[in-house]
Coordinates of C-alpha atoms in Angstrom, one line a residue:
M17 CA -1.8 41.8 64.4
T18 CA -1.7 44.9 66.8
M19 CA -3.1 48.3 66.4
I20 CA 0.5 49.6 66.7
E21 CA 2.1 47.2 63.7
T22 CA -0.8 47.6 61.5
T23 CA -0.3 51.7 62.2
G24 CA 3.5 51.2 61.5
R25 CA 2.9 49.4 58.1
L26 CA 0.3 52.3 57.1
R27 CA 3.2 54.9 57.6
G28 CA 5.6 52.6 56.0
L29 CA 3.0 52.6 52.8
L30 CA 2.5 56.5 53.0
R31 CA 6.2 57.2 53.4
G32 CA 7.0 54.8 50.3
L33 CA 3.9 56.7 48.6
S34 CA 5.2 59.9 49.0
L35 CA 8.7 59.0 48.0
A36 CA 7.1 57.2 44.9
C37 CA 5.2 60.9 43.9
A38 CA 8.3 62.7 44.8
G39 CA 10.1 60.8 42.0
L40 CA 8.0 61.1 39.8
A41 CA 7.7 64.9 40.1
L42 CA 11.3 65.1 40.0
A43 CA 11.0 63.1 36.6
A44 CA 8.7 65.3 35.6
T45 CA 10.6 68.4 36.4
L46 CA 13.7 66.8 34.8
Q47 CA 11.9 66.1 31.8
G48 CA 10.4 69.5 31.4
A49 CA 13.8 71.3 32.1
V50 CA 15.4 69.0 28.9
A51 CA 12.6 69.6 27.0
E52 CA 13.1 73.7 27.3
E53 CA 16.7 73.1 26.4
V54 CA 15.5 72.4 23.0
T55 CA 15.5 75.2 20.1
T56 CA 13.8 75.6 17.7
I57 CA 14.8 77.3 14.4
R58 CA 12.5 78.1 11.4
V59 CA 14.2 77.9 7.9
L60 CA 13.3 79.6 5.0
N61 CA 13.8 77.6 1.7
W62 CA 13.0 76.6 -2.0
E63 CA 13.8 73.0 -1.2
P64 CA 16.8 72.5 -3.8
G65 CA 17.4 68.8 -4.5
G66 CA 13.9 67.6 -3.8
T67 CA 11.8 66.5 -0.7
K68 CA 13.9 63.2 0.1
Y69 CA 16.8 65.0 0.5
W70 CA 15.3 67.8 2.6
T71 CA 13.7 64.9 4.9
E72 CA 16.9 63.3 5.4
L73 CA 19.0 66.4 5.9
V74 CA 16.8 67.9 8.9
A75 CA 16.6 63.9 10.2
A76 CA 20.5 63.6 10.3
F77 CA 21.0 67.7 11.4
E78 CA 18.6 66.8 14.7
K79 CA 20.2 63.6 15.3
A80 CA 23.5 65.3 15.2
N81 CA 22.2 68.4 17.4
P82 CA 19.4 66.9 19.5
D83 CA 19.1 70.1 21.1
V84 CA 17.8 71.9 17.9
K85 CA 14.4 71.5 16.2
V86 CA 14.4 72.4 12.4
E87 CA 10.9 73.7 11.4
L88 CA 10.8 74.2 7.1
E89 CA 9.0 77.0 5.8
T90 CA 9.4 75.8 1.9
V91 CA 8.4 78.2 -1.0
P92 CA 8.3 77.7 -4.8
F93 CA 11.7 78.7 -6.2
D94 CA 9.4 81.5 -8.6
R95 CA 7.4 83.0 -5.6
Y96 CA 10.4 83.2 -2.7
P97 CA 11.1 86.8 -3.6
E98 CA 7.5 87.9 -2.6
V99 CA 7.5 85.8 0.5
Q100 CA 11.0 86.8 1.5
G101 CA 10.7 90.5 0.8
P102 CA 8.0 91.4 3.8
Y103 CA 10.2 88.9 6.4
I104 CA 13.1 91.6 5.3
T105 CA 11.1 94.7 5.6
T106 CA 9.7 93.7 9.0
K107 CA 12.8 92.4 10.4
S108 CA 11.0 89.4 11.6
G109 CA 10.6 85.7 10.8
P110 CA 12.8 82.7 10.0
D111 CA 16.2 82.2 11.7
V112 CA 17.9 80.9 8.3
M113 CA 17.1 81.9 4.9
E114 CA 18.3 80.6 1.6
N115 CA 19.2 82.9 -1.3
N116 CA 21.3 82.3 -4.6
A117 CA 25.1 83.2 -4.4
G118 CA 26.0 86.6 -5.5
L119 CA 24.3 89.5 -6.0
E120 CA 21.0 88.3 -4.7
L121 CA 22.5 87.8 -1.5
F122 CA 24.7 91.1 -1.5
D123 CA 21.5 93.0 -2.2
R124 CA 19.7 91.3 0.8
R125 CA 22.7 91.4 3.3
V126 CA 21.1 93.7 5.6
A127 CA 19.2 90.7 6.4
Y128 CA 22.0 88.7 7.6
E129 CA 24.2 88.4 10.3
P130 CA 28.0 88.3 8.9
L131 CA 29.5 84.8 9.7
P132 CA 31.5 84.4 12.9
A133 CA 34.9 83.0 13.0
D134 CA 34.4 79.6 13.9
V135 CA 31.8 79.1 11.0
L136 CA 34.7 80.6 8.5
D137 CA 37.0 78.4 10.1
E138 CA 34.4 75.5 9.2
A139 CA 33.9 76.7 6.1
K140 CA 37.6 76.8 5.4
A141 CA 38.3 73.4 6.4
Q142 CA 35.4 71.8 4.8
L143 CA 34.6 73.7 1.3
I144 CA 36.4 74.3 -2.0
T145 CA 35.3 77.6 -2.1
Y146 CA 32.7 79.8 -0.3
S147 CA 33.3 82.9 -1.9
G148 CA 29.9 83.4 -3.6
G149 CA 28.8 84.1 0.0
C150 CA 31.1 86.9 0.8
L151 CA 31.1 90.8 -0.5
G152 CA 32.7 91.0 -4.3
F153 CA 33.2 87.4 -4.1
D154 CA 36.3 87.9 -1.8
T155 CA 36.7 85.8 1.2
T156 CA 38.7 88.1 2.7
K157 CA 35.4 90.4 3.0
T158 CA 32.2 90.0 5.1
C159 CA 30.7 86.7 4.4
Y160 CA 26.8 86.1 5.0
G161 CA 26.1 83.0 4.0
L162 CA 27.7 79.2 3.2
P163 CA 27.0 77.0 0.1
F164 CA 26.3 73.6 0.4
G165 CA 27.0 72.6 -3.3
Y166 CA 28.2 73.4 -6.7
Q167 CA 25.8 74.8 -9.4
G168 CA 25.8 76.0 -12.8
N169 CA 24.5 75.6 -16.5
V170 CA 24.4 73.2 -19.0
M171 CA 22.1 71.9 -21.9
Y172 CA 20.5 68.6 -21.6
Y173 CA 19.6 66.8 -24.8
N174 CA 17.1 63.9 -25.1
K175 CA 19.0 61.0 -27.3
A176 CA 15.7 59.4 -28.2
V177 CA 14.1 62.5 -29.7
L178 CA 17.7 63.3 -31.8
K179 CA 17.4 59.8 -33.2
E180 CA 13.6 60.2 -34.0
A181 CA 14.8 63.3 -36.2
G182 CA 17.4 61.6 -37.7
L183 CA 20.0 63.6 -35.8
D184 CA 23.1 61.5 -34.3
P185 CA 22.7 61.4 -30.4
A186 CA 26.6 60.9 -30.0
N187 CA 27.2 63.9 -31.8
P188 CA 25.0 66.9 -30.6
P189 CA 25.4 70.4 -32.1
K190 CA 28.2 72.7 -31.3
T191 CA 27.6 75.6 -32.9
W192 CA 24.8 78.2 -33.3
D193 CA 24.3 77.0 -37.0
E194 CA 24.7 73.4 -36.3
M195 CA 21.9 73.9 -33.2
D196 CA 19.6 75.8 -36.1
A197 CA 20.0 72.8 -38.4
A198 CA 19.0 70.2 -35.7
C199 CA 16.2 72.5 -34.6
A200 CA 14.7 72.5 -38.2
K201 CA 14.7 68.3 -38.3
V202 CA 13.4 68.6 -34.7
K203 CA 10.4 70.7 -35.5
A204 CA 9.7 68.5 -38.6
I205 CA 8.6 65.9 -36.5
G206 CA 6.3 67.6 -34.3
K207 CA 8.6 68.3 -31.5
T208 CA 9.8 71.6 -29.5
C209 CA 13.5 71.9 -30.4
L210 CA 14.5 74.0 -27.0
A211 CA 12.4 73.9 -23.9
L212 CA 12.4 77.4 -22.7
G213 CA 10.3 79.6 -20.1
L214 CA 11.2 83.3 -19.8
S215 CA 9.1 84.3 -17.0
G216 CA 10.9 85.1 -13.4
I217 CA 14.4 84.8 -12.8
F218 CA 15.5 81.9 -14.9
P219 CA 16.4 83.7 -18.0
A220 CA 19.2 85.6 -16.2
Y221 CA 20.9 82.7 -14.3
W222 CA 20.3 79.8 -17.1
D223 CA 20.2 81.4 -20.4
F224 CA 22.2 84.7 -20.1
P225 CA 25.4 83.5 -18.8
E226 CA 25.8 80.9 -22.2
I227 CA 25.3 83.4 -24.8
A228 CA 27.7 86.1 -22.6
R229 CA 30.5 83.8 -22.6
N230 CA 31.0 83.8 -26.3
Y231 CA 31.5 88.0 -25.9
L232 CA 32.8 88.8 -22.4
T233 CA 36.2 88.3 -20.8
E234 CA 36.3 87.6 -17.2
E235 CA 37.7 91.3 -17.0
D236 CA 34.4 92.1 -18.4
M237 CA 32.0 90.0 -16.2
R238 CA 34.2 91.6 -13.4
A239 CA 33.3 95.1 -14.7
M240 CA 29.4 93.8 -14.7
L241 CA 29.6 93.1 -11.2
S242 CA 30.8 96.9 -10.3
G243 CA 28.4 98.6 -12.8
G244 CA 31.4 99.5 -15.0
L245 CA 30.3 97.9 -18.1
P246 CA 27.2 99.3 -19.6
W247 CA 24.6 97.8 -21.9
T248 CA 25.0 99.9 -24.6
D249 CA 28.7 98.3 -25.0
P250 CA 28.7 96.3 -28.1
K251 CA 29.4 93.4 -26.4
M252 CA 26.2 93.4 -24.2
V253 CA 24.1 94.4 -27.3
N254 CA 25.6 91.2 -28.9
V255 CA 24.6 89.1 -25.8
L256 CA 21.0 90.2 -26.1
K257 CA 21.4 89.8 -29.7
G258 CA 22.1 85.9 -29.1
L259 CA 19.5 85.7 -26.9
A260 CA 17.0 87.2 -29.2
S261 CA 17.8 84.8 -31.8
I262 CA 16.6 82.0 -29.9
T263 CA 13.0 82.5 -30.2
E264 CA 13.0 84.8 -33.2
K265 CA 14.7 81.3 -35.2
G266 CA 11.7 79.4 -33.5
W267 CA 13.7 77.1 -31.4
A268 CA 11.8 77.3 -28.3
N269 CA 7.9 76.4 -27.6
A270 CA 5.5 79.2 -28.7
S271 CA 4.4 79.2 -24.8
A272 CA 7.8 80.4 -23.7
P273 CA 7.0 83.7 -22.9
S274 CA 4.2 83.1 -20.8
I275 CA 5.8 80.4 -18.6
T276 CA 8.3 79.8 -16.0
M277 CA 11.1 77.6 -16.9
L278 CA 10.6 75.4 -13.6
P279 CA 8.4 73.9 -13.5
D280 CA 6.8 74.6 -16.7
G281 CA 9.7 74.6 -19.3
A282 CA 11.5 71.8 -17.7
D283 CA 8.3 69.7 -17.9
I284 CA 8.0 70.3 -21.6
F285 CA 11.4 68.5 -21.4
Q286 CA 11.2 65.6 -19.1
S287 CA 7.8 64.8 -20.7
G288 CA 9.6 63.7 -24.0
N289 CA 8.5 66.3 -26.2
A290 CA 11.4 68.4 -26.8
A291 CA 15.0 68.0 -27.8
F292 CA 17.0 70.3 -25.6
A293 CA 16.9 72.1 -22.6
G294 CA 19.3 74.9 -20.8
T295 CA 19.0 73.6 -17.0
I296 CA 21.6 73.5 -14.2
I297 CA 23.8 70.7 -12.8
S298 CA 22.2 70.3 -9.4
D299 CA 18.9 70.3 -7.8
A300 CA 15.2 69.9 -9.2
V301 CA 16.1 69.9 -12.7
N302 CA 19.3 68.2 -13.4
W303 CA 20.7 64.7 -14.7
S304 CA 19.0 63.0 -11.9
A305 CA 15.5 64.2 -12.1
F306 CA 15.7 63.8 -16.3
G307 CA 17.2 60.5 -15.8
A308 CA 14.1 59.3 -13.8
A309 CA 11.8 60.8 -16.1
L310 CA 13.3 59.6 -19.3
G311 CA 15.6 56.9 -18.5
D312 CA 19.3 57.7 -17.9
E313 CA 20.3 56.1 -21.2
N314 CA 18.3 58.5 -23.0
V315 CA 20.0 61.9 -21.1
G316 CA 23.0 63.5 -22.2
A317 CA 24.6 66.7 -20.8
M318 CA 26.4 69.3 -23.1
R319 CA 27.8 72.7 -23.2
W320 CA 25.6 75.2 -25.2
P321 CA 26.4 75.4 -28.7
T322 CA 28.8 78.3 -29.4
L323 CA 28.2 81.6 -31.3
V324 CA 31.5 82.6 -31.6
A325 CA 33.6 79.3 -31.9
D326 CA 37.2 81.1 -30.9
A327 CA 36.0 83.4 -28.1
P328 CA 38.2 82.8 -25.1
L329 CA 35.3 81.7 -22.9
A330 CA 32.9 79.8 -25.6
Q331 CA 34.3 76.6 -24.4
S332 CA 34.0 77.1 -20.4
F333 CA 31.6 76.2 -17.8
S334 CA 29.5 79.2 -16.0
G335 CA 30.2 77.5 -12.6
I336 CA 29.2 79.1 -9.2
E337 CA 28.4 77.9 -5.5
S338 CA 24.6 77.0 -5.0
S339 CA 22.3 78.7 -3.1
V340 CA 24.2 79.8 0.3
F341 CA 22.3 79.5 3.6
G342 CA 22.7 82.3 6.1
V343 CA 21.5 83.4 9.8
T344 CA 19.2 86.3 10.0
S345 CA 20.1 89.4 11.6
W346 CA 17.0 89.5 13.5
S347 CA 17.1 85.8 14.9
S348 CA 17.2 85.4 18.6
K349 CA 18.6 82.1 18.1
K350 CA 21.7 82.8 16.4
E351 CA 23.7 79.9 18.3
A352 CA 21.3 77.1 16.9
A353 CA 20.7 78.8 13.5
F354 CA 24.5 78.9 12.9
K355 CA 25.1 75.1 13.9
F356 CA 22.6 74.7 10.9
V357 CA 24.4 76.7 8.5
K358 CA 27.4 74.8 9.5
F359 CA 25.9 71.4 8.8
M360 CA 24.6 72.6 5.4
A361 CA 28.2 72.5 4.7
S362 CA 29.4 69.2 6.3
T363 CA 30.7 66.1 5.1
E364 CA 27.7 64.1 5.9
N365 CA 25.3 66.5 4.2
A366 CA 27.7 66.4 1.0
T367 CA 27.1 62.6 1.4
L368 CA 23.3 63.2 1.2
L369 CA 23.4 65.6 -1.6
S370 CA 25.4 63.3 -3.9
T371 CA 23.5 59.9 -3.1
V372 CA 20.0 61.3 -2.4
A373 CA 19.4 64.7 -4.5
G374 CA 22.4 63.9 -7.0
G375 CA 23.9 66.9 -6.2
I376 CA 27.8 67.9 -7.0
S377 CA 29.1 68.9 -3.6
L378 CA 31.8 71.5 -2.5
N379 CA 33.1 69.5 0.4
K380 CA 36.4 68.6 0.0
N381 CA 36.0 65.3 1.7
V382 CA 33.2 63.9 -0.3
D383 CA 34.2 60.3 -1.5
P384 CA 34.0 60.6 -5.0
A385 CA 32.5 57.1 -5.4
S386 CA 29.3 58.2 -3.5
L387 CA 28.4 59.8 -7.0
P388 CA 25.6 57.8 -8.4
K389 CA 26.8 56.2 -11.9
S390 CA 25.0 58.3 -14.9
E391 CA 26.8 59.2 -18.3
A392 CA 25.0 62.6 -18.4
L393 CA 26.9 63.1 -14.8
S394 CA 29.9 61.8 -16.3
Q395 CA 29.6 64.5 -19.1
I396 CA 28.9 66.7 -16.5
L397 CA 32.1 65.9 -14.4
E398 CA 34.1 66.5 -17.4
I399 CA 32.3 70.2 -18.5
I400 CA 32.9 71.7 -15.0
K401 CA 36.7 71.0 -15.1
K402 CA 37.1 74.5 -17.1
P403 CA 35.1 76.9 -14.9
T404 CA 34.5 80.5 -15.7
L405 CA 32.5 83.5 -13.9
H406 CA 28.7 82.7 -13.7
S407 CA 27.5 86.3 -15.3
G408 CA 24.0 85.4 -14.2
V409 CA 24.9 86.1 -10.3
L410 CA 26.6 89.1 -11.4
L411 CA 23.1 91.1 -12.5
S412 CA 21.5 93.3 -10.1
G413 CA 17.6 92.2 -9.3
Q414 CA 16.8 95.3 -11.5
E415 CA 18.9 93.8 -14.6
A416 CA 17.6 90.3 -13.6
D417 CA 14.2 91.7 -14.1
A418 CA 14.6 93.4 -16.9
L419 CA 16.3 91.0 -18.8
A420 CA 13.3 88.4 -18.4
R421 CA 10.5 91.0 -19.1
G422 CA 12.5 92.4 -22.2
W423 CA 13.2 89.1 -23.6
Q424 CA 9.1 88.2 -23.2
E425 CA 8.2 91.3 -25.0
V426 CA 11.1 90.7 -28.0
A427 CA 9.9 87.2 -28.4
L428 CA 6.2 88.2 -28.8
G429 CA 7.4 91.1 -31.3
R430 CA 6.7 94.0 -29.2
L431 CA 10.2 95.1 -28.6
T432 CA 13.1 95.5 -30.5
V433 CA 16.8 94.7 -28.9
D434 CA 17.6 98.4 -29.5
D435 CA 15.0 99.3 -26.8
W436 CA 16.0 96.3 -24.8
T437 CA 19.4 97.7 -24.6
A438 CA 18.0 101.1 -23.4
R439 CA 16.1 99.0 -20.9
M440 CA 18.6 97.3 -19.4
Q441 CA 20.6 100.1 -19.5
A442 CA 18.1 102.0 -17.3
A443 CA 18.1 98.9 -14.8
L444 CA 21.7 99.0 -14.4
E445 CA 21.8 102.7 -13.9
A446 CA 18.8 102.4 -10.9
S447 CA 20.5 99.2 -9.2
P448 CA 21.5 100.3 -5.6
S449 CA 24.2 97.6 -5.7
K450 CA 25.9 99.2 -8.4
R451 CA 26.0 103.0 -7.8

């Protein structure tokens, strides 16, 4: 081979190597550009529905939106306000946040970006209702978040405990007097009648509405929302007396004043040591979770026993949209964040909620056949057919706190109902959202 031929081949090899390097550099540049186009959003939540549901939810969202990555900041429900509060004060942190529908959200609305038109259009097309994310529960007013499911209160019962106590599991108590008689029999076998935790927000959301339905009309509840119904009104005093009677009669566990309902109170029930528990239809302490712990065959769901049998709303269901998700006012990634909010209300997520978390969706397009088979769920689906307003979400933060703290002290014999009433009225008058 001549020197000229050798030189030519060498030049060819070098040219090929140069082109290959250029190709690799171009590929790296393109890969870097693609990576830069992925937006990461932070979502503050308390993981309603459980870890498995949220793992699948995020995976489904990221598959449908490959340009967005989700980082979850999950906080226990009872610690949520103390974590969220500093973010709101400093106007920094997550791009999406969860809050309960109603006044809890409205009180924090400065932290949320109003829903844009395209997100509202999605809500109208997909959801049965989303009013719990809108001021005054009115969808013609400003809305700050979308719900992902239906929520509300029922009382669960353990059929095995009722049977052990000599009660008929097919005929649980329907009135306050029947409940009192049932509790006496349950206590006689050494078990708690009604699992209860009075610390935190739970009394306001899970217990108060079920007593309030015996004394308030929907007009009264709307007056509560606006601050027009004082706690000194005889109707409101009767609600407090009804709550107080639960602990005064000895229905609940002695630890109730010092524990939260989630997880402590619920744990008493799902451990098989209580006959009844007043919780919710969706999320972590519902028919699905209790069925997994106790066996579906042992779990039933009913309305709370009535104090006033002929009260107009006594046989109704305290229903409300579940927690809502909105985009923070300080987020620099609002477009990506609103994609996540829309996905929470989507049919795909509704199916996940039903099949994985045992939740009840508000999406119009979810297939009823996708719901799991459960007697307790069947009972719930009948109960929710007659809904009324959920009075718990009409309480301001000040009122909810005074309700829980007051009931704790009443249960310990340190406070009278009259003094509790005065505290509730003071809390109402101190509520910015009701002035």
